[in-house]
Short mmCIF file of C-alpha atoms in Angstrom, two decimals:
data_model
loop_
_atom_site.label_atom_id
_atom_site.label_comp_id
_atom_site.label_asym_id
_atom_site.label_seq_id
_atom_site.Cartn_x
_atom_site.Cartn_y
_atom_site.Cartn_z
CA MET A 321 36.99 145.88 122.85
CA THR A 322 40.35 145.00 122.78
CA THR A 323 39.38 141.12 123.20
CA VAL A 324 37.30 140.62 120.53
CA SER A 325 39.97 142.73 118.36
CA THR A 326 42.57 140.64 119.63
CA ALA A 327 40.29 137.07 118.93
CA GLU A 328 39.23 138.41 115.03
CA THR A 329 43.20 138.93 114.25
CA GLN A 330 44.12 136.00 116.21
CA HIS A 331 41.21 133.30 113.69
CA GLY A 332 42.69 135.53 110.52
CA LEU A 333 45.95 134.44 111.64
CA GLY A 334 45.19 130.88 111.80
CA SER A 335 43.40 130.91 108.64
CA ARG A 336 46.42 132.97 106.59
CA LEU A 337 48.91 130.54 108.05
CA ALA A 338 46.68 126.95 107.54
CA ALA A 339 47.34 129.05 103.49
CA LEU A 340 50.69 129.48 104.16
CA ALA A 341 51.13 126.01 105.16
CA LYS A 342 49.02 124.75 101.86
CA ILE A 343 51.76 126.49 100.20
CA VAL A 344 54.88 124.91 101.19
CA GLU A 345 52.92 121.40 101.25
CA LEU A 346 52.09 121.98 97.37
CA GLY A 347 54.73 123.89 96.34
CA GLN A 348 57.56 121.84 96.44
CA GLY A 349 59.31 121.50 93.21
CA ARG A 350 57.46 124.84 91.69
CA VAL A 351 58.33 127.61 94.09
CA ASP A 352 62.14 129.28 95.10
CA PRO A 353 63.09 126.22 97.40
CA ALA A 354 64.75 129.29 99.41
CA LEU A 355 61.04 131.38 100.22
CA ILE A 356 59.60 127.30 100.78
CA THR A 357 62.30 126.55 103.53
CA GLU A 358 61.55 130.67 104.39
CA ALA A 359 57.77 129.93 104.74
CA ALA A 360 58.58 126.18 106.65
CA GLN A 361 60.63 128.52 109.12
CA LEU A 362 57.81 131.12 109.33
CA LEU A 363 55.35 128.32 110.02
CA LEU A 364 57.38 126.27 113.24
CA ARG A 365 57.95 130.20 114.44
CA ALA A 366 54.88 130.73 114.65
CA GLY A 367 53.23 127.83 116.03
CA ASP A 368 55.66 127.23 118.58
CA ARG A 369 54.62 130.92 119.66
CA LEU A 370 51.07 130.83 119.42
CA LYS A 371 50.93 127.95 121.84
CA LEU A 372 53.10 130.31 124.49
CA SER A 373 51.52 132.49 126.42
CA SER A 374 50.18 135.29 124.58
CA ASP A 375 49.40 137.80 127.87
CA HIS A 376 53.29 137.84 127.87
CA THR A 377 54.74 140.86 125.25
CA VAL A 378 57.97 140.37 123.84
CA VAL A 379 60.28 143.38 123.19
CA ALA A 380 63.73 143.42 121.96
CA LEU A 381 66.23 146.09 122.61
CA ALA A 382 68.86 145.82 119.79
CA GLY A 383 71.62 148.23 118.80
CA GLY A 384 75.00 149.11 118.29
CA THR A 385 77.99 149.21 120.36
CA GLY A 386 78.02 152.68 121.99
CA SER A 387 74.15 153.14 121.82
CA GLY A 388 73.06 153.08 125.32
CA LYS A 389 71.19 150.05 124.95
CA SER A 390 71.57 148.49 128.13
CA SER A 391 71.73 151.51 129.71
CA LEU A 392 68.00 152.37 128.87
CA PHE A 393 67.88 148.17 129.46
CA ASN A 394 68.25 149.32 133.40
CA ALA A 395 66.68 152.81 133.29
CA ILE A 396 63.26 151.29 131.76
CA SER A 397 63.20 148.08 134.88
CA GLY A 398 64.81 150.61 137.32
CA LEU A 399 67.25 148.07 138.38
CA GLU A 400 70.78 147.72 137.30
CA LEU A 401 70.70 144.26 135.87
CA SER A 402 72.46 144.52 132.55
CA PRO A 403 76.29 145.36 132.26
CA THR A 404 76.78 148.78 131.17
CA GLY A 405 80.32 149.78 129.13
CA ALA A 406 81.31 152.86 127.22
CA ARG A 407 83.51 151.76 124.96
CA ARG A 408 83.31 148.04 124.16
CA PRO A 409 80.72 145.91 124.02
CA THR A 410 79.68 144.58 127.62
CA THR A 411 75.82 142.72 126.83
CA ALA A 412 77.22 138.94 125.79
CA ARG A 413 74.34 137.01 126.80
CA THR A 414 70.51 138.70 127.13
CA HIS A 415 69.47 139.62 129.98
CA ALA A 416 65.15 138.98 130.00
CA CYS A 417 63.00 141.35 132.69
CA VAL A 418 59.82 139.97 133.11
CA TRP A 419 56.86 142.12 134.61
CA GLY A 420 54.51 139.24 135.82
CA ILE A 421 56.47 135.95 135.73
CA ASP A 422 53.58 133.26 135.77
CA GLY A 423 53.39 131.36 132.79
CA ALA A 424 56.15 133.41 131.10
CA SER A 425 58.61 130.67 131.89
CA PRO A 426 57.99 128.52 128.72
CA LEU A 427 58.13 131.54 127.06
CA LEU A 428 61.36 132.16 128.36
CA ASP A 429 62.58 128.88 128.04
CA TRP A 430 61.83 129.28 123.88
CA LEU A 431 63.73 131.79 123.58
CA GLN A 432 66.08 130.22 125.25
CA ILE A 433 67.14 132.67 127.93
CA GLN A 434 69.79 131.80 130.28
CA TRP A 435 67.94 131.35 133.97
CA ARG A 436 70.66 133.26 135.54
CA HIS A 437 70.26 135.72 132.79
CA ARG A 438 66.64 136.54 133.99
CA PHE A 439 64.89 138.73 136.12
CA ALA A 440 62.08 139.09 137.39
CA ARG A 441 59.93 142.21 138.98
CA ALA A 442 58.87 141.88 142.90
CA SER A 443 55.03 143.20 142.15
CA ALA A 444 53.45 144.19 139.13
CA LEU A 445 52.17 147.08 140.85
CA ASP A 446 56.44 148.16 141.94
CA ARG A 447 56.44 151.96 141.62
CA GLY A 448 52.90 152.38 139.74
CA GLU A 449 54.01 150.77 136.82
CA SER A 450 51.25 147.52 136.33
CA GLN A 451 50.44 148.90 133.07
CA LEU A 452 53.74 147.15 131.92
CA HIS A 453 52.63 143.79 133.63
CA GLY A 454 52.89 141.32 131.22
CA LEU A 455 55.95 142.84 129.75
CA ILE A 456 59.34 140.43 128.98
CA LEU A 457 62.25 143.05 128.53
CA LEU A 458 65.20 141.84 126.54
CA ASP A 459 68.93 142.96 126.41
CA LEU A 460 70.32 141.90 123.33
CA PRO A 461 73.54 141.97 122.86
CA ASP A 462 75.19 144.50 120.47
CA HIS A 463 75.06 143.38 117.20
CA ASP A 464 78.02 145.02 115.68
CA SER A 465 80.03 143.43 118.25
CA ILE A 466 83.27 140.96 117.20
CA ARG A 467 81.15 138.44 119.34
CA ALA A 468 78.07 139.17 117.15
CA LEU A 469 79.98 137.79 113.99
CA THR A 470 79.98 134.31 115.49
CA ASP A 471 76.71 134.33 117.69
CA PRO A 472 73.62 134.56 115.72
CA GLU A 473 72.04 135.15 119.05
CA ALA A 474 70.95 139.02 118.53
CA HIS A 475 70.34 138.10 114.64
CA ARG A 476 67.47 135.16 116.37
CA LEU A 477 65.97 136.63 119.37
CA ILE A 478 65.39 139.93 116.69
CA GLN A 479 63.18 137.53 114.57
CA LEU A 480 61.56 136.13 117.22
CA ALA A 481 60.82 139.12 119.71
CA ASP A 482 56.73 140.27 119.04
CA LEU A 483 58.48 143.96 119.06
CA VAL A 484 61.57 145.05 118.54
CA VAL A 485 63.05 148.62 119.98
CA TRP A 486 66.03 150.02 117.73
CA VAL A 487 68.50 151.81 120.05
CA LEU A 488 70.06 154.44 117.67
CA ASP A 489 72.71 157.21 119.30
CA PRO A 490 73.21 160.29 117.78
CA GLN A 491 77.04 159.51 116.27
CA LYS A 492 75.44 156.41 114.16
CA TYR A 493 72.37 156.24 113.62
CA ALA A 494 72.72 155.90 110.03
CA ASP A 495 74.85 153.28 110.54
CA ALA A 496 74.70 151.15 107.63
CA SER A 497 74.75 147.76 109.13
CA VAL A 498 71.81 148.36 111.00
CA HIS A 499 69.79 149.91 107.93
CA ARG A 500 71.15 147.02 105.41
CA ARG A 501 70.55 143.86 107.49
CA TYR A 502 67.82 145.06 109.77
CA VAL A 503 65.97 148.10 109.03
CA ALA A 504 65.36 147.07 105.27
CA GLU A 505 63.88 143.14 106.38
CA LEU A 506 61.72 144.34 109.10
CA THR A 507 59.76 147.00 105.88
CA GLY A 508 56.16 146.14 106.90
CA HIS A 509 56.77 146.02 110.57
CA ASP A 510 55.65 149.25 111.61
CA ALA A 511 52.99 148.25 114.25
CA VAL A 512 55.85 145.96 115.15
CA THR A 513 59.01 149.06 115.39
CA VAL A 514 59.78 151.52 117.45
CA PHE A 515 63.12 153.45 117.36
CA VAL A 516 64.72 155.45 120.02
CA LEU A 517 67.57 158.31 119.84
CA ASN A 518 68.78 157.76 122.35
CA GLN A 519 71.83 159.51 124.36
CA ALA A 520 69.65 163.18 123.15
CA ASP A 521 71.19 164.64 126.71
CA ARG A 522 74.44 165.22 124.18
CA LEU A 523 72.23 167.56 121.70
CA THR A 524 70.71 170.56 121.82
CA SER A 525 67.16 171.01 121.67
CA GLU A 526 67.63 172.27 118.21
CA GLU A 527 69.96 169.35 116.89
CA ARG A 528 67.63 166.60 118.52
CA ALA A 529 64.58 167.87 116.38
CA GLU A 530 67.11 168.36 113.05
CA CYS A 531 68.19 164.55 113.93
CA ALA A 532 64.67 163.00 114.36
CA GLY A 533 63.40 164.55 111.91
CA ASP A 534 66.56 162.91 109.39
CA LEU A 535 66.02 159.74 110.85
CA GLU A 536 62.61 159.96 110.14
CA ASP A 537 63.09 160.66 106.76
CA LEU A 538 66.09 158.19 106.47
CA LEU A 539 63.56 155.21 107.63
CA ARG A 540 60.87 156.72 105.02
CA ARG A 541 63.18 156.25 102.54
CA GLU A 542 63.92 152.30 104.14
CA GLY A 543 60.42 151.71 103.32
CA VAL A 544 59.19 152.23 107.38
CA ALA A 545 56.24 153.87 105.99
CA HIS A 546 54.77 155.19 109.45
CA PRO A 547 58.29 155.20 111.74
CA ARG A 548 57.67 155.31 115.55
CA VAL A 549 60.71 157.23 116.98
CA VAL A 550 60.91 158.33 120.17
CA THR A 551 64.11 160.56 122.18
CA THR A 552 65.61 159.70 125.02
CA SER A 553 68.30 159.84 127.63
CA ALA A 554 69.06 156.97 129.73
CA THR A 555 71.58 158.64 131.93
CA THR A 556 69.46 161.78 132.90
CA GLY A 557 66.24 159.84 132.00
CA GLU A 558 64.52 162.56 129.88
CA GLY A 559 61.87 160.28 126.92
CA VAL A 560 61.87 156.88 129.25
CA ASP A 561 58.63 157.38 130.61
CA GLY A 562 57.50 158.59 126.96
CA LEU A 563 59.04 155.38 125.78
CA LYS A 564 57.20 153.05 128.53
CA ALA A 565 53.96 154.55 127.72
CA VAL A 566 54.92 153.24 124.63
CA LEU A 567 55.76 149.93 125.42
CA ALA A 568 52.71 149.98 127.95
CA GLU A 569 50.00 150.57 125.01
CA SER A 570 51.89 147.70 123.00
CA VAL A 571 51.44 145.50 126.13
CA ALA A 572 48.03 146.54 127.07
CA ALA A 573 46.15 145.28 123.83
CA ARG A 574 47.57 142.57 123.38
CA ARG A 575 48.76 142.01 119.67
CA ALA A 576 51.97 142.75 119.35
CA ALA A 577 53.10 138.77 118.85
CA TYR A 578 49.86 138.64 116.32
CA GLN A 579 50.84 141.79 114.92
CA ARG A 580 54.50 140.46 113.96
CA LEU A 581 53.31 137.37 112.50
CA GLU A 582 51.09 138.65 110.14
CA ALA A 583 53.79 141.47 109.34
CA ASP A 584 56.24 138.36 108.65
CA LEU A 585 53.57 136.96 106.64
CA ASP A 586 52.96 140.06 104.52
CA ARG A 587 56.47 140.64 103.74
CA LEU A 588 56.84 136.73 102.62
CA VAL A 589 53.41 136.91 100.56
CA VAL A 590 54.74 139.96 98.63
CA ARG A 591 57.91 137.79 97.79
CA LEU A 592 56.04 134.64 96.93
CA VAL A 593 53.48 137.13 94.45
CA LYS A 594 56.79 138.82 92.94
CA ASN A 595 58.01 135.21 92.59
CA LEU A 596 54.90 133.97 90.99
CA PRO A 597 53.10 136.97 88.98
CA GLU A 598 49.70 136.57 87.02
CA MET A 599 48.33 133.51 88.70
CA LEU A 600 45.28 132.71 86.81
CA ARG A 601 42.69 129.85 87.88
CA VAL A 602 42.63 126.79 84.71
CA GLU A 603 40.03 124.66 84.05
CA PRO A 604 40.52 121.60 86.16
CA ALA A 605 39.23 119.03 84.41
CA VAL A 606 40.67 118.58 80.96
CA ASP A 607 37.68 119.03 78.84
CA ALA A 608 35.72 117.08 75.96
CA ALA A 609 37.79 118.71 72.86
CA ARG A 610 41.19 118.14 74.72
CA ARG A 611 40.38 114.64 75.66
CA ALA A 612 39.09 114.06 71.97
CA ALA A 613 41.73 115.51 69.88
CA LEU A 614 44.38 113.60 72.24
CA VAL A 615 43.27 110.01 71.46
CA ASP A 616 42.96 111.32 67.91
CA ALA A 617 46.76 111.47 67.88
CA LEU A 618 47.60 108.41 69.75
CA CYS A 619 45.36 106.76 67.30
CA ASP A 620 46.87 107.94 64.51
CA ALA A 621 50.51 107.44 65.74
CA ILE A 622 49.50 103.48 66.24
CA GLY A 623 47.99 103.52 62.91
CA VAL A 624 44.17 102.74 63.61
CA SER A 625 43.24 103.66 60.41
CA ALA A 626 45.82 101.29 58.69
CA LEU A 627 44.80 98.37 60.26
CA GLY A 628 41.10 99.08 60.23
CA GLU A 629 41.70 99.28 56.20
CA ALA A 630 44.19 95.87 56.08
CA MET A 631 41.01 94.65 58.38
CA GLU A 632 38.75 95.72 55.58
CA ASN A 633 40.62 93.95 53.07
CA VAL A 634 41.11 90.82 54.02
CA TYR A 635 37.43 90.72 55.21
CA GLY A 636 36.77 91.72 52.00
CA VAL A 637 39.11 88.83 49.98
CA ARG A 638 38.20 86.10 52.42
CA SER A 639 34.61 86.17 51.70
CA ILE A 640 34.96 85.04 48.16
CA SER A 641 35.82 81.72 49.10
CA TRP A 642 32.48 81.82 50.89
CA VAL A 643 29.85 84.10 48.93
CA GLY A 644 32.09 83.89 45.70
CA TRP A 645 30.67 82.62 42.17
CA PRO A 646 32.40 78.67 42.87
CA TYR A 647 32.78 78.50 38.90
CA ALA A 648 34.93 81.62 39.04
CA ARG A 649 36.69 80.19 41.73
CA TRP A 650 36.94 77.08 40.20
CA ALA A 651 38.84 78.73 36.75
CA ALA A 652 40.66 80.79 39.02
CA ARG A 653 42.19 77.93 39.44
CA VAL A 654 44.04 77.40 36.42
CA ARG A 655 45.80 81.11 37.16
CA PRO A 656 47.94 82.04 40.44
CA ASP A 657 45.72 82.28 43.34
CA PRO A 658 46.56 85.72 44.84
CA ILE A 659 44.66 84.27 48.16
CA LYS A 660 46.96 81.63 48.89
CA SER A 661 49.55 85.06 48.70
CA LEU A 662 47.60 86.31 51.07
CA ARG A 663 48.61 83.55 53.94
CA LEU A 664 45.40 83.86 55.15
CA GLY A 665 46.23 81.40 57.92
CA ALA A 666 48.43 83.77 59.60
CA VAL A 667 46.30 86.82 59.13
CA LYS A 668 45.52 87.53 62.61
CA ASP A 669 49.22 87.20 63.82
CA ASP A 670 50.15 89.37 60.74
CA ILE A 671 47.86 91.68 62.50
CA ARG A 672 49.17 91.79 65.87
CA GLY A 673 52.36 91.96 64.58
CA LEU A 674 50.82 95.22 62.40
CA VAL A 675 49.56 96.77 65.77
CA GLY A 676 52.79 96.10 68.04
CA SER A 677 55.34 97.64 64.73
CA SER A 678 53.42 100.91 64.53
CA ILE A 679 53.34 101.79 67.87
CA THR A 680 57.06 100.85 68.88
CA ALA A 681 57.61 102.59 65.39
CA GLN A 682 56.00 106.43 66.33
CA PRO A 683 57.62 106.51 70.03
CA ALA A 684 57.72 110.43 68.72
CA GLU A 685 54.36 110.76 67.47
CA VAL A 686 53.43 110.02 70.82
CA ASP A 687 55.27 112.23 72.97
CA ASN A 688 54.06 115.01 70.27
CA ALA A 689 50.29 114.04 71.53
CA VAL A 690 51.25 114.02 75.02
CA THR A 691 52.83 117.75 74.98
CA ALA A 692 50.22 119.65 72.41
CA LEU A 693 47.57 118.54 75.20
CA SER A 694 49.88 119.94 78.20
CA ASP A 695 50.46 122.91 76.22
CA GLY A 696 46.86 123.64 75.56
CA LEU A 697 45.87 123.93 78.76
CA THR A 698 48.44 125.82 80.48
CA ALA A 699 48.03 129.29 78.81
CA GLY A 700 48.83 131.86 81.03
CA MET A 701 50.02 129.65 84.35
CA PRO A 702 53.40 130.75 85.81
CA GLU A 703 56.69 128.97 83.70
CA GLN A 704 56.92 126.65 86.49
CA TRP A 705 54.22 125.12 86.80
CA ARG A 706 53.58 124.88 83.23
CA ASP A 707 56.27 122.46 83.58
CA GLY A 708 54.57 121.00 86.70
CA VAL A 709 52.02 120.54 83.35
CA ARG A 710 54.16 119.28 81.60
CA GLN A 711 56.16 116.24 83.28
CA ALA A 712 53.19 115.09 84.79
CA ALA A 713 51.70 114.78 81.60
CA ARG A 714 55.31 112.91 80.26
CA SER A 715 55.22 111.38 83.61
CA ARG A 716 54.38 107.56 81.98
CA SER A 717 54.76 108.36 78.45
CA GLY A 718 57.39 106.13 78.29
CA GLU A 719 55.48 103.02 79.31
CA LEU A 720 52.22 104.02 77.24
CA PRO A 721 53.30 102.71 73.35
CA GLY A 722 54.51 99.60 75.72
CA ALA A 723 50.78 99.26 77.25
CA LEU A 724 49.50 100.92 73.98
CA SER A 725 50.93 97.92 72.17
CA ALA A 726 49.74 95.20 74.68
CA GLU A 727 46.77 96.39 75.58
CA LEU A 728 45.21 96.39 71.64
CA SER A 729 47.15 93.19 71.16
CA GLU A 730 44.04 91.91 72.43
CA VAL A 731 42.47 93.15 69.64
CA ALA A 732 42.66 90.67 67.55
CA PRO A 733 39.98 90.66 64.58
CA PRO A 734 38.08 88.04 64.39
CA LEU A 735 38.87 86.40 61.53
CA ASP A 736 37.83 82.98 62.47
CA ARG A 737 34.43 83.76 63.04
CA VAL A 738 32.43 83.28 59.85
CA PRO A 739 29.06 85.22 59.51
CA GLY A 740 26.08 83.33 59.29
CA TRP A 741 25.16 84.55 56.14
CA TRP A 742 27.83 83.21 54.52
CA TRP A 743 27.03 79.67 55.27
CA LEU A 744 23.73 79.99 54.38
CA LEU A 745 24.43 81.77 50.62
CA LYS A 746 27.31 79.26 50.43
CA ILE A 747 24.85 76.58 50.72
CA TRP A 748 22.82 78.42 48.41
CA GLN A 749 25.76 78.23 45.88
CA TYR A 750 26.19 74.95 45.82
CA LEU A 751 22.48 73.96 45.63
CA LEU A 752 22.55 75.82 42.85
CA VAL A 753 25.81 74.06 41.50
CA ILE A 754 23.59 70.68 41.77
CA MET A 755 20.88 71.51 40.05
CA PHE A 756 22.96 72.80 37.03
CA ALA A 757 25.04 69.74 36.90
CA ALA A 758 21.27 67.68 36.99
CA GLY A 759 20.43 70.00 34.28
CA LEU A 760 23.15 69.15 32.64
CA ALA A 761 23.10 65.40 33.13
CA TRP A 762 19.15 66.00 32.42
CA ALA A 763 19.83 67.44 28.76
CA GLY A 764 22.83 64.64 28.46
CA ALA A 765 20.05 61.98 28.69
CA ILE A 766 17.72 63.27 26.12
CA LEU A 767 20.08 63.93 23.71
CA ALA A 768 21.54 60.51 24.16
CA TYR A 769 17.82 58.89 23.97
CA GLY A 770 15.82 61.36 22.34
CA VAL A 771 17.81 61.94 19.86
CA PHE A 772 20.09 59.70 19.10
CA GLY A 773 18.32 56.39 19.99
CA ALA A 774 21.07 54.99 22.37
CA GLY A 775 17.91 53.04 24.03
CA ARG A 776 15.07 52.54 26.14
CA PRO A 777 15.29 55.93 28.70
CA PRO A 778 14.44 55.23 32.11
CA ALA A 779 12.00 57.55 32.39
CA GLU A 780 9.89 59.09 29.83
CA ALA A 781 11.65 62.33 31.09
CA LEU A 782 14.63 61.31 30.50
CA GLY A 783 14.12 60.48 26.42
CA ASP A 784 11.28 63.10 25.76
CA VAL A 785 12.93 65.17 22.79
CA ALA A 786 10.48 68.45 23.38
CA LEU A 787 11.59 68.94 27.66
CA LEU A 788 15.25 70.19 25.86
CA PRO A 789 14.59 73.38 25.31
CA TRP A 790 13.01 73.97 29.28
CA VAL A 791 15.82 72.26 30.40
CA GLY A 792 17.79 74.19 28.21
CA LEU A 793 16.23 77.61 30.16
CA MET A 794 15.86 75.98 33.66
CA MET A 795 20.38 75.24 33.23
CA ILE A 796 20.77 78.87 32.32
CA SER A 797 18.06 80.53 34.66
CA VAL A 798 20.37 78.82 37.18
CA LEU A 799 23.60 80.36 35.93
CA GLY A 800 22.12 83.32 36.30
CA LEU A 801 20.65 82.98 39.45
CA GLY A 802 23.79 81.98 41.15
CA LEU A 803 25.86 84.79 39.73
CA PHE A 804 23.44 87.47 40.39
CA SER A 805 23.50 85.85 44.16
CA ALA A 806 27.37 86.22 43.51
CA LEU A 807 27.09 89.48 42.61
CA ALA A 808 24.41 90.66 44.93
CA SER A 809 26.79 89.05 47.97
CA ARG A 810 29.31 91.73 46.70
CA ASN A 811 27.59 94.13 48.71
CA PHE A 812 26.76 92.72 51.50
CA VAL A 813 30.47 91.88 52.11
CA VAL A 814 31.48 95.35 51.31
CA LEU A 815 28.98 96.22 54.28
CA GLY A 816 30.01 93.39 56.08
CA ALA A 817 33.70 94.97 55.83
CA GLY A 818 32.59 98.36 56.66
CA ARG A 819 31.01 97.48 59.87
CA GLU A 820 33.61 95.38 61.04
CA ARG A 821 36.36 98.08 60.49
CA ASP A 822 34.17 100.49 62.30
CA ARG A 823 33.62 97.86 65.63
CA LEU A 824 37.44 96.94 65.26
CA GLU A 825 38.32 101.06 64.91
CA ARG A 826 35.62 101.94 67.83
CA ASP A 827 36.92 98.87 70.33
CA MET A 828 40.55 100.16 69.42
CA ARG A 829 39.73 103.86 70.45
CA ARG A 830 37.95 102.44 73.19
CA ARG A 831 41.59 101.04 74.88
CA VAL A 832 42.89 103.94 73.61
CA ASP A 833 40.78 106.45 75.35
CA LEU A 834 41.28 104.15 78.90
CA LEU A 835 44.93 104.47 78.64
CA ALA A 836 45.17 107.78 77.90
CA GLN A 837 42.99 108.46 80.39
CA ASP A 838 45.09 106.20 83.54
CA MET A 839 48.53 107.31 81.97
CA VAL A 840 48.08 110.72 80.88
CA ILE A 841 44.65 112.88 81.83
CA GLN A 842 44.62 111.48 85.54
CA PRO A 843 48.14 112.47 86.23
CA VAL A 844 47.64 115.97 84.45
CA GLU A 845 44.42 116.87 85.62
CA ARG A 846 45.76 116.04 89.22
CA GLU A 847 48.47 118.67 89.08
CA LEU A 848 45.86 120.95 87.43
CA ASN A 849 44.08 120.91 91.00
CA ARG A 850 47.41 120.76 92.76
CA TYR A 851 47.46 124.41 90.71
CA ASN A 852 44.16 125.35 91.60
CA GLU A 853 45.03 124.56 95.78
CA PHE A 854 47.98 126.36 95.85
CA PHE A 855 46.46 129.41 94.00
CA GLY A 856 43.71 129.66 96.57
CA ALA A 857 46.44 129.21 99.11
CA MET A 858 48.07 132.11 97.94
CA ALA A 859 44.53 134.24 98.15
CA ALA A 860 43.90 132.96 101.57
CA THR A 861 47.49 134.46 102.72
CA ARG A 862 46.62 138.06 101.43
CA ARG A 863 44.47 140.25 103.68
#
């Protein structure tokens, strides 16, 4: 049963640590750097510990000067391994006693226990203590000694131990330095923390019960929900067997290492959640409505509609020289020519310049469009991640106006291209001109030969006065037909100009859409996916 429980615990811890690694990877620049550093250190510590012996449980005896910690270490081991002193700290370096030395050396190396301070029980069955097989008992330097101020060994090993046993004495069990620096930091570590009220031989039974009860109350106020308090006397041996039983239970379960890492992880997750409140999953893709709004805003910023309108107007003016009634154009030559003032030969270059100037003149509108997109997508996200989406959206906004200018300068209106029907209509119009000129010549010939008798006509029809009304009617019909063709063609010109404007605006909008996708939407969607992955990793670290 224990093996199954340990396997399940290890599997669950592995999944949570993998999620924590994801948090470290994705949280750079979005989470408090101190928390990211602490998470990275926990991952390193967990990886090292889980690779080492799972058959050994590291138990650290920690305590202040005069608490009897070293004496208790010797009492548990049954040997005089660690020096003791009544008035001053005598444990300068950590001592280790190992029950079952096989496989323990790499773990002791990781703990940085010096070889001369390692001791092994001669046999796992020595003195009937087979239940302690797999125990590595550490006697740490006194945490409040002068040496401890410059040597962080005690603090380091308290962080690495699977189970911490705090040895307190009746006079200083409420020592603020212990509670403030260590006990408060181990909130939630109830399963891997034991408190020993040592030197119980100095107290009466009533005083012992009162001190133990007071210590339990103090620990609960410190956040230790279920404190385990054991009363011992290293001098008389009272309560030592009870402490050994607690240690044997932890050793036999083979779960202390996992429980310690889980407790460290639980505490870190609480701080992460506090740092990033109200995390909600968001849609990872920019929806069609927001995408269209961004493209609309960018098109407005670069003046797509204005350019389309200019294109439509130029198309209409240029058509006059092709589909207008020739007599009207010839009559207009006696007046100032508005067409020449438009410099139609350079109109393509003018429109290219219009595109470029519209973009470079409106960078603030481009920036506003990008900011509006990011703000609409980040509602409900923590501020750090909202800033991240804004930065992603604006990561290339400085390049965007120039990219739009370069892209859209290629969309020059095809003003050199003349629609086929313009050619046909122009041929038709000049055919009518020729017909009118022929009618005019015919009427002149009839007048000259038939009316004024200028001579003999080359053909009978040229002198037949009876044909004059019909020739006049033909000329009037040709003029009317030409005028009607010119008027009708204007409607087709308007339709054609509208189609050219629509084509130009569609092409420009398509190019704006592609640039928006590449330079704004893709970076934003990457950041949204990063946020959702972080959100999922945060959920996976909890249990």
